[in-house]
Coordinates of C-alpha atoms and ligand atoms in Angstrom, one line a residue:
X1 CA 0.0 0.0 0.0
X2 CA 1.7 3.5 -0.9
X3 CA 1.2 6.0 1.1
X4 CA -1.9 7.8 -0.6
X5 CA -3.7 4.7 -0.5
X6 CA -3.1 4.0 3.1
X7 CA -4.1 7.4 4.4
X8 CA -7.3 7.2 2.4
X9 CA -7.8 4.3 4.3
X10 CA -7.7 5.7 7.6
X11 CA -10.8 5.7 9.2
X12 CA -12.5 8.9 10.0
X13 CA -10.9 11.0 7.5
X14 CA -12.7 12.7 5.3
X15 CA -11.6 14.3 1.9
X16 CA -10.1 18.0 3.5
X17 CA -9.9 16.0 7.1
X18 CA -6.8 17.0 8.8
X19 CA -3.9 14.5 8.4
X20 CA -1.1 14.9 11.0
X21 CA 2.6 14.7 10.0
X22 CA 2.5 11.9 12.9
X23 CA -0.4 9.8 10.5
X24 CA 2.0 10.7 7.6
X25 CA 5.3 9.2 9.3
X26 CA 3.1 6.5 10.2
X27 CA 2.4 5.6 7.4
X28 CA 6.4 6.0 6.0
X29 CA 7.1 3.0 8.7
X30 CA 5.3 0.2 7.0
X31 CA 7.8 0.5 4.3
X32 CA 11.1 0.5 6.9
X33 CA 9.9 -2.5 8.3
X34 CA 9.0 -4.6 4.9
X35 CA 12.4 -3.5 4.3
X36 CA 14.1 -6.1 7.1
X37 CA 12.8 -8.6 5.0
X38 CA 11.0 -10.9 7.0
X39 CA 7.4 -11.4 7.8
X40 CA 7.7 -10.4 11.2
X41 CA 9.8 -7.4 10.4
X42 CA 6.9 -4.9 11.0
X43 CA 7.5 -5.4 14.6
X44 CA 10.8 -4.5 15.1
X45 CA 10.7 -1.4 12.1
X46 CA 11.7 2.3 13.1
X47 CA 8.7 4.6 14.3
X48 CA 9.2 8.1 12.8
X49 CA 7.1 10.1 15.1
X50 CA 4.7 10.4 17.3
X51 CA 1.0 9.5 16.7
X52 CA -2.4 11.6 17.0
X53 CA -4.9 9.6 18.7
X54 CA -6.4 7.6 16.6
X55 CA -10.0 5.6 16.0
X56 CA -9.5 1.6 16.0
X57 CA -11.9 -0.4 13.8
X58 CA -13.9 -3.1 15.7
X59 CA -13.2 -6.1 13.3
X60 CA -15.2 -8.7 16.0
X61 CA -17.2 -8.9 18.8
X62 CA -18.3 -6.0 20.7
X63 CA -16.9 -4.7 23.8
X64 CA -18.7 -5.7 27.1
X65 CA -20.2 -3.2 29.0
X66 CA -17.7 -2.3 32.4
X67 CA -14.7 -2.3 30.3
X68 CA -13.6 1.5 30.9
X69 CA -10.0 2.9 31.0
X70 CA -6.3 3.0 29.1
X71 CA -4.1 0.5 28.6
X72 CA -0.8 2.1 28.8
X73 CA 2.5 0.9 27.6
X74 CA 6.2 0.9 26.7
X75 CA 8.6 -0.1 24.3
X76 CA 11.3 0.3 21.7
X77 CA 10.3 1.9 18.7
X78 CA 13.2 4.4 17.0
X79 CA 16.2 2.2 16.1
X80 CA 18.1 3.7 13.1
X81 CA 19.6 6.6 12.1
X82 CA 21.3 7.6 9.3
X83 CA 24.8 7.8 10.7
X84 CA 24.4 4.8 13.2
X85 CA 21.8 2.5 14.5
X86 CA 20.9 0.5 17.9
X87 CA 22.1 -2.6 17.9
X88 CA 20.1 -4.3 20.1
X89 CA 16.3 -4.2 20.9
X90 CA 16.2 -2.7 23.8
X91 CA 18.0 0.4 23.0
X92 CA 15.3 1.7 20.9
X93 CA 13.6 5.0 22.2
X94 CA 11.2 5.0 24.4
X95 CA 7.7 4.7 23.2
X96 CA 4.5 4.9 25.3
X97 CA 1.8 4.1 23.5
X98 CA -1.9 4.5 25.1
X99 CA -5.0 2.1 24.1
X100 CA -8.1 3.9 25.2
X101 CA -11.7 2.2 25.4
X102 CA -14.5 4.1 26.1
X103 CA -18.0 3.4 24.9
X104 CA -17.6 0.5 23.6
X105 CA -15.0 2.1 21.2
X106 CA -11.3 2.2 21.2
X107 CA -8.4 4.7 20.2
X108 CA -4.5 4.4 20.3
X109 CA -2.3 7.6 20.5
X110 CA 1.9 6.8 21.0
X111 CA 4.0 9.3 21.7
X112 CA 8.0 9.0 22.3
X113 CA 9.3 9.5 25.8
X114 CA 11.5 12.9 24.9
X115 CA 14.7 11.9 26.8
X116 CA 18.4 13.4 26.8
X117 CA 19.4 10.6 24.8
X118 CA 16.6 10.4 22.2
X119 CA 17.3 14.5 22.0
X120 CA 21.3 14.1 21.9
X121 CA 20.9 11.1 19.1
X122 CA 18.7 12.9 16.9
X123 CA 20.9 15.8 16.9
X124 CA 23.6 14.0 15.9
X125 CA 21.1 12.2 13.4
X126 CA 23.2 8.9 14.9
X127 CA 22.4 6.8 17.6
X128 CA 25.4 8.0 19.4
X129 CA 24.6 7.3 23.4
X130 CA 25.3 3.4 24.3
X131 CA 22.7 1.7 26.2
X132 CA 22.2 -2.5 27.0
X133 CA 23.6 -3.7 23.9
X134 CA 24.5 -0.6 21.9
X135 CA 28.1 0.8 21.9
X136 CA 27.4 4.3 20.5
X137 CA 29.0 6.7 18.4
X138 CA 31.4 8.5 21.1
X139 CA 30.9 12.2 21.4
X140 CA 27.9 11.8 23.7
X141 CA 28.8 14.2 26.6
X142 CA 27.4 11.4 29.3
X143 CA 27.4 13.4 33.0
X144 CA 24.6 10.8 34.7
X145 CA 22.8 7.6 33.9
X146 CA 20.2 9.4 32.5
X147 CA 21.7 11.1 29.7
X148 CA 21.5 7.3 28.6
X149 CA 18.0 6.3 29.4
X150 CA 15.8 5.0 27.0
X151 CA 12.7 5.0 29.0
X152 CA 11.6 2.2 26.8
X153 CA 11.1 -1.0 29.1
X154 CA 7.7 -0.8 31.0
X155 CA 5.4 2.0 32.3
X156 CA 3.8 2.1 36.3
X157 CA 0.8 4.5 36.8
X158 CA 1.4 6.7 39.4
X159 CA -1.1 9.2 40.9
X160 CA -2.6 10.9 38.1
X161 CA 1.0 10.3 35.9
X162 CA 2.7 7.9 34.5
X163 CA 6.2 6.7 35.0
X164 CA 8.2 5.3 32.2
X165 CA 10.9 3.0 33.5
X166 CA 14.5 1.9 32.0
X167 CA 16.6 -0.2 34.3
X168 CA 20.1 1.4 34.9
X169 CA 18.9 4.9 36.0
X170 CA 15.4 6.9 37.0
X171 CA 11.7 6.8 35.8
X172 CA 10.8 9.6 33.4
X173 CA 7.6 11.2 34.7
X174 CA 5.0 11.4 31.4
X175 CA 1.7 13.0 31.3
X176 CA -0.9 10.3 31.5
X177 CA -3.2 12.4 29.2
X178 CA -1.5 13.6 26.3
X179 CA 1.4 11.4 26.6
X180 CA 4.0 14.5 27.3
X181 CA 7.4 14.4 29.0
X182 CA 7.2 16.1 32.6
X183 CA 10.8 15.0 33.6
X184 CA 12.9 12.8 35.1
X185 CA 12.1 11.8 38.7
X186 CA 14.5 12.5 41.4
X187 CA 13.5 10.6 44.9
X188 CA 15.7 13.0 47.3
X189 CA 19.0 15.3 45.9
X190 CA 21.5 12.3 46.6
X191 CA 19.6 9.9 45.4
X192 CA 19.5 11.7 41.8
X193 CA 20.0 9.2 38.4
X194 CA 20.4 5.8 40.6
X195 CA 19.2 2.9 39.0
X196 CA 16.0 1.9 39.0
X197 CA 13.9 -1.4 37.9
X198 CA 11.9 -1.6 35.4
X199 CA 9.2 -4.4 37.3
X200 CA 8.9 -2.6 40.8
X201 CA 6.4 -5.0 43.2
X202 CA 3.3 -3.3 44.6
X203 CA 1.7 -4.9 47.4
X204 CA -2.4 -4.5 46.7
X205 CA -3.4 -1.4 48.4
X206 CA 0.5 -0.8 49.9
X207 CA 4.0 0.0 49.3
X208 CA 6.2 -0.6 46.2
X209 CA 9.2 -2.1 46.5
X210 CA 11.7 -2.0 44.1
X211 CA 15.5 -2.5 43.6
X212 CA 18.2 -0.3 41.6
X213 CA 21.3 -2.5 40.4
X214 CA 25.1 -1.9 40.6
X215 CA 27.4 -5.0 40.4
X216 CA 27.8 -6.5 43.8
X217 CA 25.6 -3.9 45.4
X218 CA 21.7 -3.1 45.3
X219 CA 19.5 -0.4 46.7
X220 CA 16.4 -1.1 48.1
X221 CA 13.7 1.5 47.1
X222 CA 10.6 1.5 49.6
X223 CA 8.0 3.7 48.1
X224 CA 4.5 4.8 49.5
X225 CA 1.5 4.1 47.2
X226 CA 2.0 7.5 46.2
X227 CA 5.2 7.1 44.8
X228 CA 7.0 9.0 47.9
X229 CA 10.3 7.6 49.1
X230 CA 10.2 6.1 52.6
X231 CA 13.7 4.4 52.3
X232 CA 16.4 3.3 49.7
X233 CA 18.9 1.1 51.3
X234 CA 22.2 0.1 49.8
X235 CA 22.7 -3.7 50.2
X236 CA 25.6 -6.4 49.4
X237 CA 25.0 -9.3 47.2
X238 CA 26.5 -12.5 47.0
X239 CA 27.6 -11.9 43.3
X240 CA 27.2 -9.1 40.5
X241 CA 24.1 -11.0 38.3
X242 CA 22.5 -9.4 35.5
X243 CA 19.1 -8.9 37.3
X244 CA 15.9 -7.4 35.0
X245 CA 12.8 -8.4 37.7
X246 CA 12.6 -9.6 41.2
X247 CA 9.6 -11.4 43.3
X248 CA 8.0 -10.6 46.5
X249 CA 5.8 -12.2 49.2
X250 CA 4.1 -9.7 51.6
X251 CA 6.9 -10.2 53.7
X252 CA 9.9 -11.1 51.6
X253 CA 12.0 -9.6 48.6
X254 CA 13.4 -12.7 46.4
X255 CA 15.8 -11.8 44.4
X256 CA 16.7 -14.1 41.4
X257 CA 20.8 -13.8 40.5
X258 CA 21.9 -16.0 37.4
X259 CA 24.9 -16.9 36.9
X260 CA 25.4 -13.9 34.3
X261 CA 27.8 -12.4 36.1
X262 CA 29.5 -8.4 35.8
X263 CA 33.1 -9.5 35.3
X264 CA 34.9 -7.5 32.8
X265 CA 34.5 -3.8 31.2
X266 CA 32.9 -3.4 28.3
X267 CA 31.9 -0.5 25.6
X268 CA 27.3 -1.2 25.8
X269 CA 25.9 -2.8 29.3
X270 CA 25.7 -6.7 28.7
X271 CA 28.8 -7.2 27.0
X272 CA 30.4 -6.9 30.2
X273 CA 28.9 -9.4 31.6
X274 CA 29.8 -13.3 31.3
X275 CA 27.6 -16.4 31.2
X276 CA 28.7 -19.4 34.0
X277 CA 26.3 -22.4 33.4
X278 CA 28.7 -24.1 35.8
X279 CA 28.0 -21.8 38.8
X280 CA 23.9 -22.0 40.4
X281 CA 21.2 -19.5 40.1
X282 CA 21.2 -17.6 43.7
X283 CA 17.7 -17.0 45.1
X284 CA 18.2 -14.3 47.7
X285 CA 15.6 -13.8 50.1
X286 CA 14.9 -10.7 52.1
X287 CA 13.0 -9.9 55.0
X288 CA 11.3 -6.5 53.9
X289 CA 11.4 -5.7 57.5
X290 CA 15.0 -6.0 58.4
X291 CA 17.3 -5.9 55.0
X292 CA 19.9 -7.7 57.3
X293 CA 17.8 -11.0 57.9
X294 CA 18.4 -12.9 54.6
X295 CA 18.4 -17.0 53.7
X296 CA 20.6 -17.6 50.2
X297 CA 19.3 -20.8 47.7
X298 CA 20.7 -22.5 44.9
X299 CA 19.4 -23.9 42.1
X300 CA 21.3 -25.3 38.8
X301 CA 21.9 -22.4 36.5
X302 CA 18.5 -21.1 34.6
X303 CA 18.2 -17.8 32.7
X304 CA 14.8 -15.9 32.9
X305 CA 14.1 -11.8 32.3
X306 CA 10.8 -12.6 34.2
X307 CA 9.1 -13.5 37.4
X308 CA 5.9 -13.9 38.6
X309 CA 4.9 -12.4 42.5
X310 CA 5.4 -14.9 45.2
X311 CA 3.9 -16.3 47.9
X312 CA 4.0 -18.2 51.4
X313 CA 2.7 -21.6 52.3
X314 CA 1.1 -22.2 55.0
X315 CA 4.1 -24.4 55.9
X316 CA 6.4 -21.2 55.3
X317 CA 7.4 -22.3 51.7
X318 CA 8.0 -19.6 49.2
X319 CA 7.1 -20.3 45.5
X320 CA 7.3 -17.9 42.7
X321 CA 6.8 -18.4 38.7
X322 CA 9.5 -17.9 36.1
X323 CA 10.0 -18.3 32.7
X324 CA 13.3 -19.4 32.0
X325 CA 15.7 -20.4 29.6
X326 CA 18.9 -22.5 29.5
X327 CA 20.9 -19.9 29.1
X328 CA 21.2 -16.2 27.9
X329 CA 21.0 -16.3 24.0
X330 CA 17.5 -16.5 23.2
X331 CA 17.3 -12.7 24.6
X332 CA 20.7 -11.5 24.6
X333 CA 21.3 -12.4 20.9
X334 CA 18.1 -12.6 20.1
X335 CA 17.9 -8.9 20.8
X336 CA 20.6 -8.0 18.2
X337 CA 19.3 -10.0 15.4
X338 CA 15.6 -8.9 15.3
X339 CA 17.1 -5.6 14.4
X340 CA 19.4 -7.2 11.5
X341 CA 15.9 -9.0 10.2
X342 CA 17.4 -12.7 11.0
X343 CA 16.7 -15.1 13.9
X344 CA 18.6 -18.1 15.1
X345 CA 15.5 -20.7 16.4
X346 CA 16.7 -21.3 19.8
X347 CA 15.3 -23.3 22.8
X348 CA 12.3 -20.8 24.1
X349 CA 11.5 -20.0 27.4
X350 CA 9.2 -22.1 29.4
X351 CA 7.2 -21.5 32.3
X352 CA 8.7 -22.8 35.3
X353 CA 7.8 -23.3 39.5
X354 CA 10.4 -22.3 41.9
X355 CA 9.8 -23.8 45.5
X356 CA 11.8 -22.4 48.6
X357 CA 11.6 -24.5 51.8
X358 CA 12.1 -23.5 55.0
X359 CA 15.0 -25.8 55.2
X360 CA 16.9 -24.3 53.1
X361 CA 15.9 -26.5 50.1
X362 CA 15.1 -25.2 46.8
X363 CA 13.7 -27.1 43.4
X364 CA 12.2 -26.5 40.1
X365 CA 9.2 -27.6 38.2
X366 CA 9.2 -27.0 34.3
X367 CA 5.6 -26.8 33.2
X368 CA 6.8 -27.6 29.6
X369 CA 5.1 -25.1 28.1
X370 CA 6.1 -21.9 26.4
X371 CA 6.2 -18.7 28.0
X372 CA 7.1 -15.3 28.5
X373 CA 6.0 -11.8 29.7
X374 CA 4.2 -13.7 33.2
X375 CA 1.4 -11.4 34.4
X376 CA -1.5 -11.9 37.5
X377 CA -3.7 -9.7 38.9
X378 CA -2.4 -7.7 40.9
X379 CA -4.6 -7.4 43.2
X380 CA -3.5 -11.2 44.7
X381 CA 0.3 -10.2 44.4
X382 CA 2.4 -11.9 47.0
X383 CA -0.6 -13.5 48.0
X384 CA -1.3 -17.3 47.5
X385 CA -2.6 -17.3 43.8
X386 CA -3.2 -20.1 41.2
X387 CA -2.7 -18.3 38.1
X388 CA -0.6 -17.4 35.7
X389 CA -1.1 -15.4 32.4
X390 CA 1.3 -15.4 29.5
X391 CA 2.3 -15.3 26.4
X392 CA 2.6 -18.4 24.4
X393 CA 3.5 -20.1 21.3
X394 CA 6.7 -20.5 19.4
X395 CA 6.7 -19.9 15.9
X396 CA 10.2 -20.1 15.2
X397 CA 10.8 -16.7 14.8
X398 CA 10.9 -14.2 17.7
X399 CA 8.2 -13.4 20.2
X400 CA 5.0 -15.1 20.1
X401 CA 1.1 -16.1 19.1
X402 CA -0.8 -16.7 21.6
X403 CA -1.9 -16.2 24.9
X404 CA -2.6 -18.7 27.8
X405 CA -3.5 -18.9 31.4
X406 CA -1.8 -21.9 33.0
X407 CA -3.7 -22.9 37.0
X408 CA -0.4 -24.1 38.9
X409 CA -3.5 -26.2 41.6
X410 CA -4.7 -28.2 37.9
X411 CA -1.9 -28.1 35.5
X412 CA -4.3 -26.9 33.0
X413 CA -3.0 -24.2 30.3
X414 CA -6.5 -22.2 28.5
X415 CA -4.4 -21.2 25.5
X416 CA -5.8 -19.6 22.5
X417 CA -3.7 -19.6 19.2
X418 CA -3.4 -16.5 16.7
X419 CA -1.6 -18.2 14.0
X420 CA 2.3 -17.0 12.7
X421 CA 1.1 -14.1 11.4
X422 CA 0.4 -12.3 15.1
X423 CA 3.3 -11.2 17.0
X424 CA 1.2 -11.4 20.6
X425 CA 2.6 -8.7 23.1
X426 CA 2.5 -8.9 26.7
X427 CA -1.5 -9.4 28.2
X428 CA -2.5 -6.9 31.2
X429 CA -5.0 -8.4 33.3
X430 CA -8.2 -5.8 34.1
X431 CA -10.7 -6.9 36.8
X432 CA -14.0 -6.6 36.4
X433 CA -15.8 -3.8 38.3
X434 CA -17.1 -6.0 41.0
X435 CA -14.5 -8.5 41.0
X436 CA -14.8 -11.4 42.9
X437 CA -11.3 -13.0 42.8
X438 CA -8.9 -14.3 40.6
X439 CA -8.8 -14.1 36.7
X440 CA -13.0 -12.4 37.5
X441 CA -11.8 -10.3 34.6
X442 CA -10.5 -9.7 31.0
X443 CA -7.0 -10.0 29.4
X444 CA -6.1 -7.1 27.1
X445 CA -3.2 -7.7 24.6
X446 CA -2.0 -6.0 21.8
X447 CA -0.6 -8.1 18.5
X448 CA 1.1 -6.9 16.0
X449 CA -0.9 -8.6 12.7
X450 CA 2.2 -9.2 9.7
X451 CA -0.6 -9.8 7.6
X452 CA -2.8 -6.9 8.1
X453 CA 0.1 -4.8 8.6
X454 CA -1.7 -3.3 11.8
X455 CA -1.9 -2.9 15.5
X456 CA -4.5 -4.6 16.8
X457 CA -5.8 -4.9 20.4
X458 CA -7.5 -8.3 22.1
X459 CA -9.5 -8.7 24.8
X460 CA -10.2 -12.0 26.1
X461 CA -12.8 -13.3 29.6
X462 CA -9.6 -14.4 31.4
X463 CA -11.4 -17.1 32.4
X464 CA -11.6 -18.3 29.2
X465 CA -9.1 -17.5 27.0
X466 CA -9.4 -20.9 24.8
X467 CA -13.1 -19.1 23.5
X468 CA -11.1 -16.7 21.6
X469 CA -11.3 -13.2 21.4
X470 CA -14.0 -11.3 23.0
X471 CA -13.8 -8.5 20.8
X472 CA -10.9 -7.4 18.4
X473 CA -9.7 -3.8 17.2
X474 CA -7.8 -2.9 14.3
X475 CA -5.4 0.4 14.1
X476 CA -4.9 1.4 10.4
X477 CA -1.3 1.2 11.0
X478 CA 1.3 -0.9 12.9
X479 CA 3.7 0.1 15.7
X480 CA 6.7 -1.7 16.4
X481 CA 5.9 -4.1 19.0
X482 CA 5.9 -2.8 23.0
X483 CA 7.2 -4.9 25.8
X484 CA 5.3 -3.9 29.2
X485 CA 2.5 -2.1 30.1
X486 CA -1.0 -1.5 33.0
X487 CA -4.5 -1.0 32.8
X488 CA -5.7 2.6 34.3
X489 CA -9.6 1.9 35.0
X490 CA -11.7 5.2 33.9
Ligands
FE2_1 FE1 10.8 -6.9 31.4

């Protein structure tokens, strides 16, 4: 489709309708990411700007009544430049990207996170900061983290605002409403450009937790509901693991440290780090009320990017969810060669049950099944819970197609299929308004359709997710495809 064609197909717009440069560069992506080659290309092509809110066809179903609110979220999507390009995934700028239902009618808007870096690479029309796997062009003036942050990994709603969240330094404060950059959060004056998770734990109704990264050494932010800091606590660790995500219990922090281990300088972030199948995956566990009370586990070595919350048994066990891999590659390459338009089929991550006893034992339980992006609702985090939702299905190519719900009491996986030509993103679970306990709700996920060429956004009774598709909207264009986001209820 050129480009006249596919703005006369945009729904809504009349003959002398206004058509936004941000429709326009829209439009100019579909032909960047044909260009990698490969049918799933679309999802990894260059974003050229931002995007007016915009109507999304209702291809099936209808939307239930209840269903009210934005689905926010975050991801890559600005990887080339002229004079130098990212190099791996995740060093794409940060691009929030807000699904809105209202009425029985959705729109999505995406705007890019407007950082030092995204400002100091497009001046140089180079991707010249270096970032996770990215060295950089040199001539970056660096003074803080955050004249390297991306903002692109995942977004936490946070009063009326939203945070956008990297890993290595702070969140980036964006205007929930119009998708604006207010600036970068600083927690106290000393605390300013410290690293900062992108997977912070709320307890329902409580604090966030979260941790900030740096080698052999963690802090420990404690935040009020609110977003206020109460504490941040510098704390040892047993060894300097590449850590994405931790767990939590009500009472305990876990955190997860693979054997991928900060040994050795390097020009981007993970290249400095070296993979030790040999040496165990250390499960740290912390006592939220006294950082000093700790028990250490090991495990053989896993990799996994994700966790699920934990909880306590009754007999004090802890047990959390992963999805984990036998080693790095599937990510760490993986990451670099979506951007080059090949893939390297490698053993995908499965969905896995991690048991801590009291006596110091730990064991695994692969479910066998495919997995990544583990979600629950949140409103039974670090509680006991039998749930877990997913994403699913390895096509032999990167990401996935479907979605499933695995019950840890049955063994049961409700999985629906979308077939190869749906790169399935991440699903947010959204309670229904009167909510009577777990997966009482939907599952919104956006795909990215190869076929279509579009954006399209899912919504599923999470309860039955093997039904299909409540209802499905279709954007008349594709974004590249996001990696975390959360519900706002209207
Ligand atoms: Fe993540």
């Amino acid at each position: 489709m050129n480009r006249r064609r596919f703005l006369r197909a945009l729904p809504g717009l009349a003959a002398g309708a206004l058509i936004t440069p941000e429709i326009a560069q829209a439009a100019t992506q579909l032909t960047v990411g044909s260009a990698l080659g490969v049918d799933w290309g679309l999802a990894f092509a260059d974003q050229e700007g931002d995007v007016a809110p915009t109507p999304m066809k209702l291809v099936s179903g209808a939307c239930p009544e209840g269903l009210a609110g934005s689905l926010y979220r975050n991801g890559p999507g600005k990887f080339r430049r002229p004079g130098g390009s990212a190099t791996h995934w995740f060093d794409g700028d940060g691009l929030m990207r807000a699904f809105r239902i209202r009425g029985g009618q959705a729109t999505l808007t995406a705007r890019f996170v407007d950082t030092p870096k995204r400002r100091a690479d497009a001046a140089a029309d180079a991707v010249v900061t270096p970032g996770f796997g990215t060295v950089g062009k040199g001539g970056a003036a660096a003074t803080s983290a955050d004249d390297d942050n991306a903002a692109n990994i995942a977004v936490l709603p946070m009063g009326g605002d939203l945070w956008a969240l990297w890993e290595a330094g702070s969140p980036t404060i964006v205007n929930a409403a119009d998708l604006s950059t207010l600036g970068v959060k600083t927690f106290r004056a000393d605390l300013a450009h410290r690293p900062f998770l992108a997977h912070p734990s709320r307890e329902p109704g409580g604090d966030i937790w979260n941790l900030g990264m740096m080698g052999k050494t963690a802090i420990v932010w404690r935040l009020g509901a609110d977003g206020a800091l109460i504490s941040a606590d510098v704390i040892d660790l047993p060894c300097a693991s590449y850590v994405h995500d931790f767990s939590a219990t009500r009472r305990h922090l876990i955190v997860i440290l693979q054997p991928l281990i900060q040994d050795h300088a390097a020009a981007d972030f993970i290249d400095g780090f070296t993979w030790k199948p040999d040496e165990p995956t250390r499960i740290l566990v912390i006592d939220k009320a006294d950082l000093d009370s700790r028990r250490l586990y090991d495990l053989p070595a896993f990799f996994a990017f994700h966790h699920g919350p934990a909880w306590a048994e009754a007999d004090g066990s802890i047990r959390f969810d992963a999805c984990v891999s036998p080693d790095p590659g599937v990510a760490i390459l993986g990451g670099r060669e979506v951007l080059r338009g090949d893939w390297t089929p490698r053993p995908p991550p499965g969905l896995a049950l991690i048991t801590l006893a009291p006596d110091g034992g730990a064991k695994i339980e692969r479910a066998d099944i495919v997995a990544e992006f583990p979600r629950v609702d949140p409103g039974v985090a670090g509680w006991p819970r039998a749930f877990t939702i997913h994403a699913t299905g390895d096509g032999g190519g990167p990401l996935f197609h479907g979605l499933a719900v695995h019950d840890w009491k049955t063994g049961r996986s409700d999985a629906f299929d979308f077939g190869g030509a749906h790169l399935v993103e991440e699903a947010v679970f959204v309670p229904r308004p009167d909510a009577r306990g777990e997966l009482d709700g939907w599952l919104l996920a956006p795909s990215v359709n190869t076929a279509a060429k579009a954006t399209e956004l899912h919504l599923f009774d999470a309860a039955h997710v093997a039904a299909g598709p409540i209802c499905d909207w279709r954007a008349p264009f594709a974004l590249p495809v996001g990696l975390h986001g959360a519900f706002v209820a209207a």
